[in-house]
XYZ file of C-alpha atoms in Angstrom:
520
model
C 51.422 203.797 108.811
C 50.901 201.365 105.948
C 50.945 197.594 106.333
C 54.225 197.353 104.500
C 55.921 199.502 107.117
C 55.053 197.311 110.091
C 57.785 194.711 109.777
C 60.206 197.316 108.455
C 59.791 199.253 111.679
C 61.157 196.312 113.599
C 64.033 195.957 111.139
C 65.150 199.616 111.105
C 67.908 200.357 113.688
C 66.660 203.921 113.871
C 62.998 202.990 114.495
C 63.268 200.697 117.526
C 66.103 199.020 119.372
C 66.500 195.298 119.735
C 63.982 193.619 122.073
C 65.110 194.010 125.675
C 64.454 192.030 128.815
C 61.758 193.450 131.076
C 63.009 196.048 133.567
C 61.753 193.860 136.417
C 64.508 191.417 135.544
C 67.217 194.054 136.076
C 65.572 195.717 139.088
C 64.752 192.693 141.181
C 67.845 190.684 140.365
C 68.131 187.090 141.362
C 65.272 187.305 143.885
C 62.759 187.085 141.056
C 63.930 183.550 140.373
C 63.424 182.216 143.887
C 59.917 180.846 143.395
C 58.184 178.758 140.817
C 55.472 180.313 138.655
C 52.361 180.383 140.849
C 51.150 176.819 141.466
C 53.251 175.246 138.732
C 56.601 173.485 138.805
C 57.933 175.763 136.077
C 60.975 177.856 136.961
C 60.971 181.631 136.573
C 64.724 181.537 136.316
C 64.668 179.065 133.449
C 61.971 181.052 131.636
C 63.846 184.351 131.814
C 67.144 182.703 130.934
C 65.537 181.222 127.822
C 64.090 184.596 126.801
C 67.489 186.236 127.373
C 69.188 183.646 125.171
C 66.600 184.299 122.455
C 67.147 188.057 122.610
C 70.913 187.620 122.490
C 70.608 185.308 119.514
C 68.551 187.916 117.649
C 71.155 190.546 118.536
C 73.859 188.394 116.938
C 71.724 187.840 113.875
C 71.093 191.587 113.532
C 74.792 192.397 113.812
C 75.578 189.987 111.003
C 75.845 192.213 107.939
C 75.404 189.375 105.470
C 71.816 189.588 104.223
C 70.171 186.343 103.138
C 66.608 185.472 102.332
C 66.537 183.173 105.364
C 68.795 183.534 108.352
C 70.658 180.547 109.715
C 68.439 178.894 112.303
C 69.476 178.837 115.932
C 71.292 175.886 117.466
C 69.397 172.767 118.468
C 69.790 173.313 122.220
C 68.123 176.740 122.157
C 65.464 175.429 119.785
C 64.630 172.672 122.252
C 64.419 175.156 125.136
C 62.142 177.445 123.120
C 59.943 174.486 122.213
C 59.618 173.672 125.912
C 58.617 177.278 126.542
C 56.117 176.939 123.688
C 54.533 173.969 125.429
C 54.613 175.727 128.810
C 52.705 178.699 127.395
C 49.579 176.527 127.218
C 49.491 176.565 131.009
C 47.232 179.482 132.088
C 49.550 180.466 134.976
C 52.601 180.505 132.720
C 50.730 182.454 130.042
C 49.682 185.096 132.582
C 53.232 185.281 133.931
C 54.588 185.806 130.423
C 51.990 188.495 129.811
C 52.884 190.244 133.059
C 56.497 190.586 131.980
C 55.754 191.864 128.490
C 56.447 188.636 126.613
C 54.062 189.698 123.837
C 56.206 192.768 123.099
C 59.432 190.759 123.366
C 58.213 188.013 121.042
C 56.794 190.557 118.587
C 60.170 192.273 118.492
C 61.929 188.971 117.894
C 59.537 188.128 115.038
C 60.162 191.509 113.432
C 63.952 191.282 113.737
C 64.726 187.624 113.114
C 65.062 186.048 109.700
C 65.337 182.536 111.118
C 62.109 180.730 110.128
C 62.232 178.341 113.088
C 62.459 181.254 115.531
C 59.506 182.967 113.894
C 57.421 179.784 113.978
C 58.115 179.182 117.676
C 57.450 182.791 118.694
C 54.132 182.875 116.817
C 53.277 179.499 118.349
C 53.925 180.836 121.862
C 51.695 183.839 121.118
C 49.023 181.456 119.851
C 49.143 179.480 123.093
C 48.982 182.640 125.171
C 45.977 183.835 123.140
C 44.019 180.807 124.369
C 43.621 182.787 127.608
C 40.660 185.121 127.077
C 42.113 188.073 129.003
C 45.466 187.877 127.235
C 43.706 187.565 123.879
C 41.713 190.728 124.609
C 44.923 192.565 125.526
C 46.542 191.378 122.301
C 43.606 192.757 120.331
C 44.525 196.235 121.582
C 47.988 195.949 120.038
C 47.443 197.161 116.466
C 51.060 196.607 115.450
C 50.875 192.982 116.572
C 47.672 192.466 114.589
C 49.120 194.014 111.436
C 52.370 192.085 111.791
C 50.437 188.806 112.187
C 48.444 189.514 109.033
C 51.657 190.304 107.146
C 53.097 186.953 108.221
C 50.596 185.321 105.850
C 53.056 186.327 103.114
C 55.705 184.063 104.626
C 56.945 181.289 102.311
C 57.588 179.045 105.336
C 54.712 176.528 105.863
C 55.321 175.902 109.604
C 55.194 179.662 110.227
C 51.953 179.870 108.252
C 50.502 177.007 110.304
C 51.082 178.931 113.535
C 50.027 182.270 112.037
C 46.654 180.955 110.867
C 46.190 179.260 114.236
C 46.850 182.562 116.040
C 44.377 184.343 113.756
C 41.703 181.715 114.331
C 42.232 181.728 118.105
C 41.873 185.513 118.335
C 38.870 185.607 115.998
C 37.174 182.960 118.136
C 37.208 185.372 121.084
C 33.999 187.392 120.807
C 35.459 190.362 122.686
C 38.738 190.487 120.753
C 37.240 189.657 117.359
C 36.277 193.114 116.110
C 39.824 194.513 116.217
C 41.097 191.648 114.079
C 38.193 191.864 111.633
C 38.771 195.594 111.208
C 42.442 194.981 110.363
C 41.540 192.166 107.979
C 39.157 194.484 106.102
C 41.906 197.072 105.712
C 44.459 194.572 104.438
C 45.035 194.743 100.709
C 46.811 191.421 100.279
C 45.379 189.092 102.901
C 42.698 187.711 100.615
C 45.269 187.116 97.876
C 47.573 185.331 100.340
C 44.758 183.105 101.562
C 43.841 182.167 97.995
C 47.465 181.230 97.340
C 47.557 178.998 100.439
C 44.316 177.241 99.492
C 45.351 176.729 95.892
C 48.962 175.714 96.458
C 49.506 174.178 99.880
C 49.899 170.446 100.441
C 50.246 170.891 104.199
C 47.063 169.516 105.760
C 47.649 171.296 109.082
C 47.934 174.593 107.234
C 44.785 173.900 105.218
C 42.933 172.978 108.414
C 43.919 176.174 110.228
C 43.233 178.311 107.163
C 39.781 176.767 106.777
C 38.938 177.432 110.437
C 40.177 181.007 110.140
C 38.174 181.544 106.956
C 35.045 179.900 108.322
C 35.064 182.219 111.340
C 35.678 185.348 109.266
C 32.976 184.589 106.701
C 30.482 183.523 109.353
C 31.010 186.598 111.518
C 31.264 189.300 108.851
C 28.747 189.331 106.011
C 30.531 192.180 104.264
C 33.780 190.206 104.051
C 31.871 187.121 102.948
C 30.411 189.059 100.025
C 33.623 190.850 99.075
C 35.705 187.646 99.086
C 33.169 185.593 97.134
C 34.259 184.887 93.572
C 34.738 182.059 91.125
C 38.471 182.171 91.900
C 37.710 181.707 95.598
C 35.518 178.662 94.882
C 38.237 177.126 92.674
C 40.836 177.630 95.424
C 38.561 176.005 97.999
C 38.050 173.037 95.677
C 41.820 172.601 95.316
C 42.170 172.519 99.094
C 39.347 169.970 99.431
C 40.986 167.817 96.778
C 44.156 167.817 98.891
C 42.483 166.782 102.174
C 40.285 164.118 100.546
C 36.571 163.389 100.421
C 36.201 161.094 103.425
C 34.593 162.511 106.539
C 36.859 164.655 108.701
C 36.619 167.788 110.806
C 38.589 169.645 108.141
C 36.197 168.616 105.379
C 33.266 169.638 107.570
C 34.781 173.116 107.918
C 35.304 173.457 104.158
C 31.762 172.303 103.401
C 30.424 174.856 105.871
C 32.368 177.544 103.981
C 30.645 176.451 100.764
C 27.328 176.642 102.590
C 28.115 180.182 103.763
C 28.836 181.180 100.160
C 25.517 179.692 99.058
C 23.556 182.085 101.287
C 24.078 185.078 98.979
C 23.161 185.639 95.347
C 26.781 186.411 94.513
C 27.890 183.196 96.168
C 25.292 181.130 94.321
C 26.488 182.598 91.012
C 30.094 181.680 91.848
C 29.066 178.143 92.771
C 26.969 177.719 89.630
C 29.893 178.801 87.459
C 31.821 175.880 88.956
C 28.837 173.573 89.401
C 30.368 170.484 87.772
C 33.515 170.769 89.880
C 31.628 171.594 93.078
C 29.372 168.561 92.722
C 32.350 166.195 92.580
C 33.502 166.453 96.231
C 29.942 166.820 97.529
C 28.651 163.681 95.823
C 31.820 161.719 96.620
C 31.392 162.604 100.268
C 27.729 161.567 100.288
C 28.586 158.341 98.481
C 31.352 157.557 100.980
C 28.903 158.099 103.849
C 26.442 155.715 102.196
C 28.965 153.044 101.311
C 27.355 150.588 103.721
C 23.698 149.669 103.991
C 23.275 151.279 107.395
C 24.434 154.885 107.630
C 25.977 155.844 110.953
C 25.564 159.536 111.681
C 27.917 159.604 114.688
C 28.091 163.390 114.971
C 28.331 163.947 111.228
C 24.951 165.662 110.940
C 26.491 169.115 110.485
C 28.760 168.034 107.646
C 25.915 166.193 105.921
C 23.620 169.210 106.298
C 26.205 171.480 104.663
C 26.844 169.078 101.779
C 23.159 168.457 101.038
C 22.333 172.154 101.368
C 24.955 173.153 98.780
C 23.904 170.361 96.418
C 20.334 171.593 96.705
C 21.401 175.131 95.799
C 22.980 173.755 92.624
C 19.929 171.574 91.971
C 17.645 174.609 92.008
C 20.033 177.083 90.343
C 21.828 175.145 87.608
C 20.024 173.328 84.812
C 23.076 171.158 84.120
C 23.369 170.199 87.779
C 19.649 169.402 87.935
C 19.929 167.130 84.881
C 22.869 165.308 86.433
C 21.220 164.840 89.829
C 17.823 163.738 88.516
C 19.064 161.327 85.860
C 20.949 158.961 88.184
C 19.470 157.189 91.236
C 22.629 157.597 93.343
C 21.720 160.998 94.757
C 18.178 160.120 95.864
C 19.481 156.818 97.203
C 21.972 158.711 99.396
C 19.317 161.138 100.613
C 16.978 158.350 101.686
C 19.716 156.286 103.320
C 20.772 159.332 105.361
C 17.157 160.184 106.161
C 16.489 156.778 107.710
C 18.735 157.061 110.811
C 18.134 160.815 111.116
C 14.356 160.379 111.076
C 14.433 157.513 113.548
C 16.854 159.219 115.902
C 14.939 162.488 115.886
C 11.654 160.822 116.776
C 13.318 158.557 119.320
C 14.472 161.613 121.213
C 11.498 163.918 120.768
C 8.495 161.629 120.604
C 7.732 157.934 120.441
C 6.511 156.362 117.235
C 3.146 154.642 117.404
C 2.607 151.777 115.002
C -0.894 150.425 114.476
C -1.341 146.980 116.056
C -0.653 144.046 113.736
C 0.514 146.394 110.989
C 4.235 146.605 111.597
C 6.487 145.932 108.639
C 10.080 145.004 109.336
C 12.617 146.011 106.733
C 16.346 145.524 106.650
C 16.715 148.378 104.183
C 16.640 146.157 101.103
C 13.670 145.630 98.856
C 13.610 143.813 95.596
C 10.960 144.000 92.898
C 7.968 141.916 93.911
C 8.276 142.863 97.578
C 6.275 140.431 99.688
C 4.917 143.207 101.893
C 1.360 144.148 100.987
C 0.647 147.732 100.055
C -1.494 148.349 103.143
C 0.715 146.799 105.815
C 2.892 149.717 106.793
C 1.968 153.081 108.129
C 3.709 155.120 110.760
C 1.839 157.850 112.586
C 3.835 160.245 114.710
C 1.985 161.423 117.787
C 3.067 164.304 120.009
C 2.960 162.248 123.188
C 6.103 160.520 124.362
C 4.341 158.332 126.891
C 3.650 155.377 124.621
C 6.435 153.001 123.670
C 6.908 151.664 120.165
C 5.206 148.309 119.908
C 7.773 145.563 119.874
C 10.598 147.850 120.986
C 12.367 147.375 124.296
C 12.159 150.255 126.694
C 15.352 152.246 126.737
C 17.089 152.981 130.048
C 16.601 156.368 131.626
C 19.966 158.024 131.120
C 19.552 160.656 133.795
C 23.252 161.308 133.868
C 23.324 162.356 130.220
C 24.616 165.848 129.581
C 21.472 167.789 128.719
C 23.390 170.474 126.874
C 25.052 167.842 124.672
C 21.690 166.188 124.030
C 20.172 169.505 123.007
C 23.029 170.184 120.613
C 22.715 166.707 119.071
C 18.965 167.095 118.766
C 19.373 170.470 117.089
C 21.834 169.025 114.566
C 19.541 166.117 113.756
C 16.569 168.447 113.424
C 18.592 170.692 111.100
C 19.595 167.695 108.982
C 15.957 166.579 108.697
C 14.900 170.079 107.660
C 17.635 170.229 105.018
C 16.578 166.817 103.729
C 12.931 167.932 103.632
C 13.724 170.981 101.491
C 16.097 169.057 99.218
C 13.673 166.164 98.634
C 10.863 168.600 97.875
C 13.027 170.482 95.374
C 14.177 167.191 93.868
C 10.576 166.116 93.227
C 9.824 169.558 91.791
C 12.786 169.148 89.424
C 11.358 165.786 88.295
C 7.987 167.399 87.710
C 9.565 170.251 85.729
C 11.542 167.831 83.578
C 8.399 165.814 82.911
C 6.584 168.932 81.722
C 9.491 169.989 79.490
C 10.313 166.557 78.093
C 9.350 165.706 74.538
C 10.237 162.027 74.842
C 8.063 159.242 76.159
C 10.650 158.395 78.821
C 12.479 161.401 80.324
C 15.981 161.193 81.803
C 14.669 160.955 85.358
C 12.723 157.706 84.880
C 15.629 155.597 86.294
C 15.103 157.471 89.563
C 11.422 156.436 89.639
C 12.413 152.886 88.773
C 14.863 152.830 91.658
C 12.151 153.967 94.085
C 9.729 151.445 92.622
C 12.009 148.425 92.355
C 14.908 148.741 94.808
C 14.186 151.235 97.567
C 12.771 149.847 100.791
C 9.192 150.642 101.731
C 10.398 151.993 105.079
C 12.678 154.603 103.507
C 9.980 155.717 101.087
C 7.530 156.042 103.970
C 9.968 158.117 105.990
C 10.329 160.414 102.982
C 6.551 160.719 102.661
C 6.201 161.473 106.357
C 8.923 164.093 106.168
C 7.170 165.793 103.243
C 3.614 165.154 104.394
C 3.003 168.286 106.402
C 2.538 171.978 105.662
C 4.205 173.596 102.678
C 5.725 170.345 101.436
C 2.541 168.297 101.291
C 2.068 168.895 97.564
C 5.390 167.114 96.903
C 3.818 163.808 97.931
C 0.919 164.287 95.503
C 3.307 165.278 92.711
C 5.441 162.196 93.248
C 2.333 160.014 93.121
C 1.277 161.591 89.814
C 4.726 160.946 88.322
C 4.787 157.353 89.560
C 1.326 156.752 88.104
C 2.172 158.461 84.809
C 5.247 156.285 84.239
C 3.623 153.048 85.475
C 5.602 152.549 88.677
C 2.818 150.605 90.379
C 4.537 149.640 93.624
C 5.607 153.234 94.297
C 2.111 154.459 93.433
C 0.628 151.960 95.884
C 2.939 152.946 98.733
C 2.098 156.621 98.287
C -1.629 155.889 97.992
C -1.492 153.831 101.172
C 0.285 156.635 102.999
C -2.236 159.249 101.798
C -5.117 157.004 102.815
C -3.683 156.692 106.302
C -3.217 160.445 106.571
C -6.803 161.091 105.527
C -8.058 158.518 108.067
C -5.975 160.103 110.815
C -7.300 163.580 110.011
C -10.850 162.279 109.918
C -10.466 160.657 113.346
C -8.906 163.832 114.697
C -11.814 165.885 113.376
C -14.338 163.521 114.967
C -12.523 163.794 118.294
C -12.569 167.578 118.080
C -16.301 167.605 117.386
C -17.127 165.182 120.196
């Protein structure tokens, strides 16, 4: 049976009859209504009466021979009762009771028969609430007709129905046991991708864009084949239109969209699509980073994941698009944002994992601002990270032992911060490499990137520069520090040269002391 036949089956009087009440209702009579649903205060009698009214309403609608694009919606009283049932379906006991008496089949039949958009929205919403129960969701995943009908509902022109349809899809795809059945149906659908593109490109409904983004993010993250097949320049353009609608300030929705961009950037095909739209893609990414860095002190506050996605995608464009590289390396704003974000991330990571030891009498205090002619001497600041967490930072108050802290939450936060620091490390290294490449290719005495060096030399705080050097100072990224020093020296940025030289001197001294300790 083709996809196009699914809804038609419900509509054909010769294919199936109108949805009927469960046989238990006829067999057991009024006795079934005697008790409330399990441990709830919800009435079985009221629930079945409401379902009966809905079925009767669909019967009347079906008997009406006048065909219209949209049926006349049901009266307000029945709508209100159905909305109460919709809310009730979030209760696990009610959801299981509905499942026991074949509510999924009844609601599916109503969706297939009714042309009233409000009825369809409510029925899909009830199914979405029921799907929040893992067992019910798994049972739903065995109903191929329900899956195909849900996918076909993405063609609906009614935004509220689309909101509930995308929510139902996301809920079922989030269930690891039920997921494969839905993914298989999505792969077989010929028009789903086209419908999703239309929603992204055209919708002004933020709830719909949110649910669509969550649905897409799950699909692309779980199925590499779909991620590759859906990747295109048209897809990137549609995503950008949706982002433009929701805005560039931090939100959970924006975080989901930025993660989708990051997923696209993990394949060669995705990188090509992003590069083709590089100018347009950079706009929301840089606006988001700028909004996060609006104030002198950047508060991460659980935004590490969103920042990691944004910086990761920008870095892909930096390393893959010459035009993007020129834009990013010719203005100080990007490096300024990276270093402002690095500061709290670096400090928070080392607060949680290991204490920071500062050499006695060599602590420099910075408020994040530094003007040309900084009064701090070039040899007064060096931070050495040691693996032990037993020593407190000199001058810092001891923090209370939060034994009641949720360890799982702490581990998740630590992982996000660590990921952000790793993304910053790679991006800063690639940024310095881009400066070095431009310097080698430039025919002029002062390349386009010199304002970036001047910003680091004249306006960037010593503390932020040092954090950057520490982040890059180990392993595969160590050469980035040397390259930055060569560029600073070549273009006469003496303060920056001195800070880097001081850092390198401290590193060499630390390694020498470590070697002596190993020998002794």
